[in-house]
Structure formats: C-alpha cells, structure tokens
Short mmCIF file of C-alpha atoms and ligand atoms in Angstrom, two decimals:
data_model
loop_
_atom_site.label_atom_id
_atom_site.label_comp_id
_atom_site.label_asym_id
_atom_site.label_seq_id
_atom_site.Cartn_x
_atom_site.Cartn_y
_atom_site.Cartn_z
CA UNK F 226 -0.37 -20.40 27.44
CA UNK F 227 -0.23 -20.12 23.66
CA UNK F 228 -0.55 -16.23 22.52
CA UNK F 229 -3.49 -16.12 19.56
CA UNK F 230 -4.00 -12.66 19.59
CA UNK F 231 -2.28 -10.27 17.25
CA UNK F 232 -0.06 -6.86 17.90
CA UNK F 233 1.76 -4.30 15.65
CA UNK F 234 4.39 -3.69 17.63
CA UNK F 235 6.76 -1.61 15.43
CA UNK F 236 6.85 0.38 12.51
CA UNK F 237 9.39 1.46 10.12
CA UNK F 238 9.52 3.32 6.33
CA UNK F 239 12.02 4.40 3.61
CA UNK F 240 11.97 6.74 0.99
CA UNK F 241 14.31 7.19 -1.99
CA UNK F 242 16.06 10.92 -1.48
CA UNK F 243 15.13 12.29 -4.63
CA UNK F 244 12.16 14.58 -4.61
CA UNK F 245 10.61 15.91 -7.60
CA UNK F 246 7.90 18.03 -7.60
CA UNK F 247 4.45 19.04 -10.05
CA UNK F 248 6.69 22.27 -11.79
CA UNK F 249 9.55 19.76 -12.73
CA UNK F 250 7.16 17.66 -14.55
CA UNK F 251 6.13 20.28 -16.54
CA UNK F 252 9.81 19.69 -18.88
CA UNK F 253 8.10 16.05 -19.30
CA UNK F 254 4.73 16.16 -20.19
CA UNK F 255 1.91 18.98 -20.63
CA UNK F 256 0.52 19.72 -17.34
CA UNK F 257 0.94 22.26 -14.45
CA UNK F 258 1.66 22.24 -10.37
CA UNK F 259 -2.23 23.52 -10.11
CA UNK F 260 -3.86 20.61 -11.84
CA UNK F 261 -1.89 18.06 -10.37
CA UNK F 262 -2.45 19.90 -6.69
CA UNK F 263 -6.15 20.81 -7.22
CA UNK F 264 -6.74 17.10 -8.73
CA UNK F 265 -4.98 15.04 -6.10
CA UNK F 266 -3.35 16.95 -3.55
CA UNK F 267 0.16 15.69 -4.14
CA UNK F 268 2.83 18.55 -4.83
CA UNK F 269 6.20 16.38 -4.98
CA UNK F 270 6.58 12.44 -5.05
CA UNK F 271 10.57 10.45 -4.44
CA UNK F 272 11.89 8.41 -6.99
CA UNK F 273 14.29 5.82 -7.02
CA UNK F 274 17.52 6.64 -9.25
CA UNK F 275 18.97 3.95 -11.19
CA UNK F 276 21.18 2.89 -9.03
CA UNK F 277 18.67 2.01 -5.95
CA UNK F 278 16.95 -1.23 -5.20
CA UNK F 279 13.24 -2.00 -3.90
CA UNK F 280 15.04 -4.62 -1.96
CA UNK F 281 17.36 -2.22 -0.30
CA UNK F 282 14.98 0.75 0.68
CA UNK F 283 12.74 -2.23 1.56
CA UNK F 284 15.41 -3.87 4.33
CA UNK F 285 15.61 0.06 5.50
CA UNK F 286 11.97 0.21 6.41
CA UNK F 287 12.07 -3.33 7.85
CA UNK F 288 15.33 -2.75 10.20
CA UNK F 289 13.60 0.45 11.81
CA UNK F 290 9.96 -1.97 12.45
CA UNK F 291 12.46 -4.27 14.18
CA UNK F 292 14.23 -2.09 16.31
CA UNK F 293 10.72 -0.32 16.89
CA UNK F 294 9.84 -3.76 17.77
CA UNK F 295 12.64 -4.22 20.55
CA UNK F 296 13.03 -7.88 18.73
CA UNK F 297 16.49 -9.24 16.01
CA UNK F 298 16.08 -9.93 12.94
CA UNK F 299 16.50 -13.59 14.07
CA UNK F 300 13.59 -13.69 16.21
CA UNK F 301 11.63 -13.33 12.74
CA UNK F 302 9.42 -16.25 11.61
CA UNK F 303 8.09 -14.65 8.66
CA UNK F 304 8.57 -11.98 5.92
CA UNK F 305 6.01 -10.97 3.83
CA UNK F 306 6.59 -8.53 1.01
CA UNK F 307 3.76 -6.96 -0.30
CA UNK F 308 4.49 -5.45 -4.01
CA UNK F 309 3.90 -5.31 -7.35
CA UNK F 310 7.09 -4.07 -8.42
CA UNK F 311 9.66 -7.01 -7.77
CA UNK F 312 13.35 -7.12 -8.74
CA UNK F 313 12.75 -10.59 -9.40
CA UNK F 314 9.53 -12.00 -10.61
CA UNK F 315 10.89 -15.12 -9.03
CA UNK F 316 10.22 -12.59 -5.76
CA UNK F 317 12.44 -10.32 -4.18
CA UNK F 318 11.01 -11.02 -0.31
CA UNK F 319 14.37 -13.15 0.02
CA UNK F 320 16.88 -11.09 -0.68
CA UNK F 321 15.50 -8.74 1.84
CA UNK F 322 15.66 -11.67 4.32
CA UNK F 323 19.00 -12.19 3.32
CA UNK F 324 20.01 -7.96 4.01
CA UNK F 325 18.44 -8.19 7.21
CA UNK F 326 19.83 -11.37 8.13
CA UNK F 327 16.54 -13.11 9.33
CA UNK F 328 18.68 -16.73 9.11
CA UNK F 329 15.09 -18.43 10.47
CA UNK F 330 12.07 -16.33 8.43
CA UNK F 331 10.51 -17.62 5.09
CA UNK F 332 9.92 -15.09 2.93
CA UNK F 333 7.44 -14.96 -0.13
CA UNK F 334 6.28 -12.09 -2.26
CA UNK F 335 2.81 -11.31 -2.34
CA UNK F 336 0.81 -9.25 -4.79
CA UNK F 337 -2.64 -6.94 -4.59
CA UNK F 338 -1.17 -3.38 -5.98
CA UNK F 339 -2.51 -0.65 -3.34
CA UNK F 340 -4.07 -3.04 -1.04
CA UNK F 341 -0.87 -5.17 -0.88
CA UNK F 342 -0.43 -3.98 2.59
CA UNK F 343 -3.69 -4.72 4.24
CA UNK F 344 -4.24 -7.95 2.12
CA UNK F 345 -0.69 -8.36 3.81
CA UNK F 346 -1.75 -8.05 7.46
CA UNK F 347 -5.01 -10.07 7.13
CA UNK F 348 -2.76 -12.52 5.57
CA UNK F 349 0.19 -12.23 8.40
CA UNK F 350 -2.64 -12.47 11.44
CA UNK F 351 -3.97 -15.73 10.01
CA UNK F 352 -0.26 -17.20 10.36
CA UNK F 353 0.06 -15.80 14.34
CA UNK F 354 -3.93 -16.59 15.18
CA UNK F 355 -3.48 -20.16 14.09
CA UNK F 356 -0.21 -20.58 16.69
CA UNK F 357 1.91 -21.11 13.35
CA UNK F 358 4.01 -18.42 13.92
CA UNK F 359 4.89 -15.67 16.81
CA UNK F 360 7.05 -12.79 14.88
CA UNK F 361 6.01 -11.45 11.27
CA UNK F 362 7.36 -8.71 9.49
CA UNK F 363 4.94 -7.21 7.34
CA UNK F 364 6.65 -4.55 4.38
CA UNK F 365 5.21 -2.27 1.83
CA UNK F 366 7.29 -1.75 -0.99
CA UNK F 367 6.78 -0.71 -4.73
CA UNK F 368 9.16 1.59 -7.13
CA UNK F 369 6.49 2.59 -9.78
CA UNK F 370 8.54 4.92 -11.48
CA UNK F 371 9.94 1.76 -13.20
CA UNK F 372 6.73 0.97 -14.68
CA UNK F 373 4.54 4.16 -15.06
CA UNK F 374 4.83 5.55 -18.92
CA UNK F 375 6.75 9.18 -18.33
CA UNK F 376 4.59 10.35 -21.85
CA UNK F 377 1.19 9.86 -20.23
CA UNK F 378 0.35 12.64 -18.02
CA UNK F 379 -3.07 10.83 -16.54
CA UNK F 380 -0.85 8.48 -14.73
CA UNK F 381 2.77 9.57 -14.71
CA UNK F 382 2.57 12.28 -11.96
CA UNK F 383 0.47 10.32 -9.89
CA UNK F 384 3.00 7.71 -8.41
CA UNK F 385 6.22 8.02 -6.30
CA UNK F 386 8.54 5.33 -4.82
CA UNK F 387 9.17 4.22 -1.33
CA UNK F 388 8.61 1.38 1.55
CA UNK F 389 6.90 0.75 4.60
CA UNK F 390 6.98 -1.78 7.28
CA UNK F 391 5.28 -3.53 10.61
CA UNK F 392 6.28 -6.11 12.90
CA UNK F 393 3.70 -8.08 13.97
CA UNK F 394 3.52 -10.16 17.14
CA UNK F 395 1.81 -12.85 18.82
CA UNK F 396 -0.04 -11.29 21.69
CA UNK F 397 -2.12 -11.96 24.74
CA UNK F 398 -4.93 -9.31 23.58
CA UNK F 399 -6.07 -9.43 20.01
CA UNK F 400 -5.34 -6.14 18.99
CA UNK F 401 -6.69 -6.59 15.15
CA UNK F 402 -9.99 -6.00 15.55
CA UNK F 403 -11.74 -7.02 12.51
CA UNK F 404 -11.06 -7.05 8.61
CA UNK F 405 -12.61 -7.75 5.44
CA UNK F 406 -11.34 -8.54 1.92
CA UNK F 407 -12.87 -8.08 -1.65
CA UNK F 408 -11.81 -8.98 -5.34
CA UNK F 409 -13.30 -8.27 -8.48
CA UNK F 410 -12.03 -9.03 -11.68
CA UNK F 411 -14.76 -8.17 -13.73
CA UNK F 412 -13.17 -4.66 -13.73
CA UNK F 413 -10.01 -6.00 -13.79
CA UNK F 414 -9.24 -4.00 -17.12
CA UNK F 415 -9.32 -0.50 -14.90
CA UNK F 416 -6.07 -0.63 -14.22
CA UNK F 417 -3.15 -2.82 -15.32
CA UNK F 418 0.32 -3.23 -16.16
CA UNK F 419 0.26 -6.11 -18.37
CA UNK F 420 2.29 -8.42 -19.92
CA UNK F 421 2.04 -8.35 -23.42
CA UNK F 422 3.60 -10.77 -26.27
CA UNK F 423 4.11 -11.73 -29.50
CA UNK F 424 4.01 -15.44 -30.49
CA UNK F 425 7.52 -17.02 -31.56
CA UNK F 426 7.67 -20.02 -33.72
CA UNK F 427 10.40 -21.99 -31.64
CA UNK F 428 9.77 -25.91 -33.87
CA UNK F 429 6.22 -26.47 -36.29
CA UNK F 430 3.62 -26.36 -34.24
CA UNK F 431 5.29 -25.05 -31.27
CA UNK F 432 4.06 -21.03 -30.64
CA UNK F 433 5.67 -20.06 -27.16
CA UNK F 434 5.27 -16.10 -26.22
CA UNK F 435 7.88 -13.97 -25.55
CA UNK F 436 7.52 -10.43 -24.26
CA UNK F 437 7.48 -7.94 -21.43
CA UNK F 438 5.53 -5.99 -19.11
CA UNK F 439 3.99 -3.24 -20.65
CA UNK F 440 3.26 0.06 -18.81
CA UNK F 441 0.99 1.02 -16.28
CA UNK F 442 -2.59 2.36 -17.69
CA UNK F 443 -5.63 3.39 -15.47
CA UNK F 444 -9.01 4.39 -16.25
CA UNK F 445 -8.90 6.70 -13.33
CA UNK F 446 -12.61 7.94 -13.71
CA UNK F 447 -13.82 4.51 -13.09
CA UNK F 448 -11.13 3.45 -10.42
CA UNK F 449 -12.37 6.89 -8.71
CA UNK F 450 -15.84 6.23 -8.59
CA UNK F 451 -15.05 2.31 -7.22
CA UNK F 452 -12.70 4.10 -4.56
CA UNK F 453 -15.08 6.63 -3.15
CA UNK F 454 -17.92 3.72 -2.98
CA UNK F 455 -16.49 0.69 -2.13
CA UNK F 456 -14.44 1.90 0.65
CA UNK F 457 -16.32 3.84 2.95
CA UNK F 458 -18.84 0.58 2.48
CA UNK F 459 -16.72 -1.54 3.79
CA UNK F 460 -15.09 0.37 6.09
CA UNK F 461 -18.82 0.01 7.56
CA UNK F 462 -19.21 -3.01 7.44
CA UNK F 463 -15.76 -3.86 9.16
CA UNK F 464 -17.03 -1.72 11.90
CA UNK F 465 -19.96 -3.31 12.24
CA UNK F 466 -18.39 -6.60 12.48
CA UNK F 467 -16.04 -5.43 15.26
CA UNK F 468 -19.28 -3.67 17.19
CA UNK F 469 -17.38 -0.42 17.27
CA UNK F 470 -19.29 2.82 16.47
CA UNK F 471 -17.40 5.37 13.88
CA UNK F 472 -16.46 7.73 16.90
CA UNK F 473 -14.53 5.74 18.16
CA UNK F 474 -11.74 5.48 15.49
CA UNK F 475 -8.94 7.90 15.79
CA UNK F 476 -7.37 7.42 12.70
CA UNK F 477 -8.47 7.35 9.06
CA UNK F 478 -5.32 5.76 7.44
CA UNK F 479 -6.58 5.11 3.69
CA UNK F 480 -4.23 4.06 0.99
CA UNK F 481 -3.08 7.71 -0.24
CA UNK F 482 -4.14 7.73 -3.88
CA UNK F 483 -6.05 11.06 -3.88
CA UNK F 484 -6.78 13.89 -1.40
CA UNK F 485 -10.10 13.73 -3.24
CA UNK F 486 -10.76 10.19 -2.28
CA UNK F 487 -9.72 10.77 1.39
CA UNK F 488 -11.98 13.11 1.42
CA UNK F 489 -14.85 11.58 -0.24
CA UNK F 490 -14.76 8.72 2.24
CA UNK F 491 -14.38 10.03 4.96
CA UNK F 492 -17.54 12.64 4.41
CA UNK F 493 -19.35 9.41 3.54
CA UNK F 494 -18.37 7.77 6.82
CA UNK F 495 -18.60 11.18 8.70
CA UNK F 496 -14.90 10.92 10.39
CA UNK F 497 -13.60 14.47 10.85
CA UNK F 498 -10.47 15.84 9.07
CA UNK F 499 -8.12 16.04 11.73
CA UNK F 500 -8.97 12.30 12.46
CA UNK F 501 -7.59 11.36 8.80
CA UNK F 502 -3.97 10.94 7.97
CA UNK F 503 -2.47 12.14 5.22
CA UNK F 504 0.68 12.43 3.96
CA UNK F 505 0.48 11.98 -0.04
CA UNK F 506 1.27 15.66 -0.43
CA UNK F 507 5.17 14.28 -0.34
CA UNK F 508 5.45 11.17 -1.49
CA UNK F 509 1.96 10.61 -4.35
CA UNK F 510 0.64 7.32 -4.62
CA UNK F 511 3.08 5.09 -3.43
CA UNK F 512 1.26 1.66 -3.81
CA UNK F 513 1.51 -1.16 -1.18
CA UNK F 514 4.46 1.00 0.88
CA UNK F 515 1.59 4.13 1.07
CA UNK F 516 -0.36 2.85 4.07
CA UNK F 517 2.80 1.66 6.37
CA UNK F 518 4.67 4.49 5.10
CA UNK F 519 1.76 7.29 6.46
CA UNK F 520 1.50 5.19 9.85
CA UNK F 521 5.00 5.32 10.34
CA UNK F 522 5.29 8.94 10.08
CA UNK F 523 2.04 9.40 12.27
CA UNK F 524 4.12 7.46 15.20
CA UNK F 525 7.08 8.55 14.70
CA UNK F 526 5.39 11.93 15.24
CA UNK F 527 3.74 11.18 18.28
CA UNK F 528 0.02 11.39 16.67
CA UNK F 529 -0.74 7.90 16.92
CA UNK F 530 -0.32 6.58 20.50
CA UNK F 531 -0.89 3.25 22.31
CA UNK F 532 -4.68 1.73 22.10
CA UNK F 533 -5.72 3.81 19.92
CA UNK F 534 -8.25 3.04 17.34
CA UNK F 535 -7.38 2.79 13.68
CA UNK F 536 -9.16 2.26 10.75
CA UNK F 537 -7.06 1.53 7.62
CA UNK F 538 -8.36 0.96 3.72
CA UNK F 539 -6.25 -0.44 0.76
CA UNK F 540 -7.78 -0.29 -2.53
CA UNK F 541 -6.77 -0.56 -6.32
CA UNK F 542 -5.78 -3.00 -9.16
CA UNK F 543 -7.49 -6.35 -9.57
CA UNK F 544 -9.71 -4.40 -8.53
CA UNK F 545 -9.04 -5.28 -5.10
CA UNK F 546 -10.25 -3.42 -1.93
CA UNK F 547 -10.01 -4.35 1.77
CA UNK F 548 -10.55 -2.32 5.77
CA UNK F 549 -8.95 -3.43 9.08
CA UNK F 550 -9.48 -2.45 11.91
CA UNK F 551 -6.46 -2.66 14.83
CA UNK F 552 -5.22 -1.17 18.43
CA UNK F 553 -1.73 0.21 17.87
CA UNK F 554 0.67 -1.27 20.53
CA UNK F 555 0.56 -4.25 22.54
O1 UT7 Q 1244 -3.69 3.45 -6.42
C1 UT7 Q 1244 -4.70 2.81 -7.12
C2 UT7 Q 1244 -5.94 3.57 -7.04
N1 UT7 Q 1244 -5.93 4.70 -7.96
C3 UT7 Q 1244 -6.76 5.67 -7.75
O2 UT7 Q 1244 -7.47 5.67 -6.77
C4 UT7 Q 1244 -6.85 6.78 -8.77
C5 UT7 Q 1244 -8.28 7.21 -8.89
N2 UT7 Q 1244 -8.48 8.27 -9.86
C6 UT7 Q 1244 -8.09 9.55 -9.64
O3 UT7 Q 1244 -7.51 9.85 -8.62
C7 UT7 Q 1244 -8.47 10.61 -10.65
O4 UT7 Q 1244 -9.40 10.08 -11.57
C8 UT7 Q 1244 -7.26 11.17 -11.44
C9 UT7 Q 1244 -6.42 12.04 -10.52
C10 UT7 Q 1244 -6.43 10.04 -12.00
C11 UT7 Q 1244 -7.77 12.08 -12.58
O5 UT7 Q 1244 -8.59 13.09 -12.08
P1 UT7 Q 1244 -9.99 13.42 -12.80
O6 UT7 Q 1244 -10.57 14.57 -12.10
O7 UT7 Q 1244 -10.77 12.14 -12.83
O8 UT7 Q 1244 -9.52 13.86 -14.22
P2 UT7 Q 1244 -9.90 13.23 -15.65
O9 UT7 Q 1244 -9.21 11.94 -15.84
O10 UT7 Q 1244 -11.37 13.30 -15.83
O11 UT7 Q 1244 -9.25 14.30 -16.60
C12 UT7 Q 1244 -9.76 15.64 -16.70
C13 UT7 Q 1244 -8.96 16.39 -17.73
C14 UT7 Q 1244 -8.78 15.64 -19.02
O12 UT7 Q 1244 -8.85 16.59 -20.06
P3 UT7 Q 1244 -10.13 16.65 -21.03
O13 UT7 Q 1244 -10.22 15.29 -21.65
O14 UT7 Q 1244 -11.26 16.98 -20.11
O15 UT7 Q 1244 -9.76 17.73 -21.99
C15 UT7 Q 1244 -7.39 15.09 -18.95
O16 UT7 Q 1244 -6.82 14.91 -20.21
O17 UT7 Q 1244 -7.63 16.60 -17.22
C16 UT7 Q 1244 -6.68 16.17 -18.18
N3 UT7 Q 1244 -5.51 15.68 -17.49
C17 UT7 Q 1244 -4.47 16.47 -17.15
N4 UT7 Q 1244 -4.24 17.78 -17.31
C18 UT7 Q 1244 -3.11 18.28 -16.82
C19 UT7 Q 1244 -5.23 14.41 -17.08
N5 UT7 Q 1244 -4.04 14.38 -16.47
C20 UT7 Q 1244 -3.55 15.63 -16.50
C21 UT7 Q 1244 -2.37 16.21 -16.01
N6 UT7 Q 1244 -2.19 17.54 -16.20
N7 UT7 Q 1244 -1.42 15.51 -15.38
#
C-alpha cells in the first residue's frame, strides 16, 4: 500500500562558530547589551566570516537530518532550500545536493524570509501526500549578516547566521496535522531588501537596469504589531482545523524574532512558558534556519520526544505568515 501520510523523521542544524555578542556591537553602532536584551531577548547572535558558505553550513545541517533519519543521501527525492540569502540567485539548493551527494534529488530554492521554513514543509507534504515523492529534505538556511546595513542599529543587531534541517518521510500515519498559509503584499513595504537600479542607456531607445540588492530595512513597529496579531490567530485557527484543543500542544516553536513576540502570542493563545521554545538568546533572528534550528536543539536535548504535539509559526517579509501543526516521529 502506497504511504500518503507525512513524518519528520530527523533533524539536523549548523551554526557559523563565531559568536558576537550585544557589548561588541557597541564599537559599531550606538546602542547597549540592555536595550538589545530588554527589547528582544537576544544577548549574542553567530556570523558567518568571509570565508564560509550558506551552502556549506547548509549541507552540515542536512547530513545530521539524514543520519537522524537512518536514510543516505541517495535515498533523497527532494531538496528544498528555504532562504532568502542565496549564493546564487540562480539558487544555491544544488550545490548543496551536489555536497551531500543526493545523485537522485531535485533541488530548487524557495523564498518566504522567516516563514521560509514552514512555507517549506507545507510545500514538501504536498509532494509526499500526492505519492510524488517518499524522502524530502527540508533546510533552513539564511546568512543575513551579508545583507543587514552594520550603520543601522534598528536592524543590525537583530539578525545572526545559521541553518536548520528536516527529513521528511512518507508515512503510514499522517503525522502533519494541519497547516495554513497567508500572504499580504499590501504591507509588503514593512520589510525589504530590495533591488534597486539605475537605468543604463545600452542603444536609443533601449533603457535596461543595472543594479544591486540594497540592504535590509524594517519598519519593526508595524512588523511587531502584524506578528503579535496575526499569529496567535492563526495558530487558532490551525487548531481548530485539526480539532485539537490548545492543551494539548507541547511545544510552542515560533520563528525566534523577539522574546517579546513569543511572549505576546503565546499569552494570547494561553500556552504556558515552559511549553514554548526558545533559543534566540544565542543565535537572534536567524530567518528561515530559526525554526529547524530551535527544534533541533529541543531534540537533540531530549525535550521534544516521540508523538508529541507541536505547534510551529513562521512569520515576516512579504508579509508572509503561516502555523503547522505536526507529531514529531514516525
Ligand atoms: O523576522 C522577521 C520578523 N521581524 C520581526 O518580527 C521584528 C518585529 N519588531 C521588533 O521586534 C521590534 O519592533 C524591534 C526589536 C525591531 C524594535 O523594538 P521597539 O520596542 O519596537 O523599538 P522602536 O523601534 O520603537 O525604537 C525605540 C527606540 C527608538 O528611539 P526613539 O526614536 O524613541 O528615540 C530607536 O531609535 O529605541 C531606539 N533604538 C535603539 N536604541 C539602542 C532602536 N534600535 C536600537 C538599538 N539600540 N539597537
């Protein structure tokens, strides 16, 4: 019988070893461990020297899901990278299917900022519900060091580098229990980091643009106030849809963008501190690896076991904002 269900089987993540933390920032721009602590909670964040590649901390992350797994590389039919930050804007998913050696996966790139990852997973599950594919690996990856502005103190100590990654299996039981997705660009202008050109006159009458990606700048008021209502909403309504009642989640596993936000939404939703993970204290906002990267650590430290219950929110540029709602384990 044909498997339709769906099962994270394995987990895996990757940080660059440089740490920096709030006091060292204070040589780049005027601010101060406290406000960056009180603010957001984070106290140090890793960053990627020159010499590292998203694609290499990327295939890190991805060979620890696999062995997690207990599958090869080769078994994989699939590789999706969720990012923002490619190496290539041709897409960088292949030469991580090239480092891992995953001769039979296709690999694409795939892009929604901070809810990459769960965007990623709704995305994966369609692929393995349909009977299309059996073995998907799933990564988290985004270096946005490279693109944050180290002048602007409103977004420069907010972000940190590093990956994250699932294998996903086909699976008698359906172990993703429900999900929901939302876009909307009308506030699209909250948060960007855009290309920008100027015109060049290549023949009469022939304007092409020529430029580059500009970087990153947030109106982190407004993305704050979308955060803290959008996501416990739908976080609701994902719950609903799956007829589970809020007690019965173990986990909070948001996208770590704020200790504030964390907390906000999961007051609003009533889910009890020690039920929420968090782990942005280390690493800051990490982007699409954040949410793979915190459930990683969680298993890896024995906190999240088999069956149980998680509930896990990406939200961010686009805007885009999205809940699942999955079993750990088979
Ligand atoms: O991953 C995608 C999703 N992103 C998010 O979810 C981010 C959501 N937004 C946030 O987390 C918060 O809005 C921030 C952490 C970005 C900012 O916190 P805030 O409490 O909203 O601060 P604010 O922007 O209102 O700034 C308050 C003050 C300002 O000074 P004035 O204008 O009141 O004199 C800022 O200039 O804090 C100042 N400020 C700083 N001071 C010291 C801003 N950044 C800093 C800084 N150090 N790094």
């Amino acid at each position: 019988m044909e498997k339709l269900g769906i099962a994270i089987t394995g987990s895996g993540s990757a940080v660059p070893e440089t740490a920096v933390d709030n006091q060292a920032l204070t040589q780049l721009v005027e601010t101060s461990d406290e406000w960056i602590a009180t603010r957001t909670g984070i106290r140090q964040r890793r960053l990627a020297m020159a010499t590292e590649s998203l694609s290499t901390l990327a295939a890190a992350a991805s060979s620890q899901a696999i062995a997690a797994a207990g599958i090869q590389a080769t078994d994989l039919d699939l590789i999706l990278l969720a990012t923002s930050t490619p190496e290539d804007l041709f897409g960088t998913a292949c030469r991580i299917q090239a480092q891992l050696g995953a001769t039979k996966a296709v690999a694409f790139d795939l892009t929604a900022a901070c809810s990459g990852f769960v965007f990623g997973l709704v995305t994966a599950a369609q692929y393995i519900r349909t009977g299309v594919y059996q073995n998907v690996l799933l990564i988290g990856a985004d270096m946005l060091s490279r693109w944050v502005d180290w002048t602007d103190r409103r977004t420069c100590v907010l972000f940190g580098d590093g990956a994250g990654a699932v294998v996903l299996q086909a699976n008698d039981r359906d172990r993703l229990l429900g999900f929901a997705l939302k876009s909307d660009g009308t506030q699209n202008h909250y948060l960007n980091l855009a290309y920008a050109a100027s015109p060049q006159n290549l023949i009469p009458d022939v304007n092409v643009a020529q430029g580059n990606y500009q970087p990153i700048t947030m109106n982190g008021k407004e993305v704050y106030r979308f955060a803290a209502q959008k996501v416990p909403e739908i976080i609701d309504k994902v719950l609903f849809q799956a007829n589970l009642s809020v007690d019965q989640i173990d986990w909070l596993l948001l996208h770590q963008a704020n200790q504030r936000i964390l907390d906000a939404v999961a007051e609003r939703l009533n889910i009890p501190e020690h039920k929420v993970i968090s782990n942005l204290a280390n690493y800051g906002n990490t982007s699409a690896a954040s949410i793979p990267l915190a459930l990683d650590e969680a298993v890896r430290q024995g906190k999240i076991q088999p069956n149980h219950i998680i509930a896990t929110s990406g939200f961010g540029a686009g805007l885009t904002w999205g809940a699942a709602i999955f079993q750990w384990g088979r």
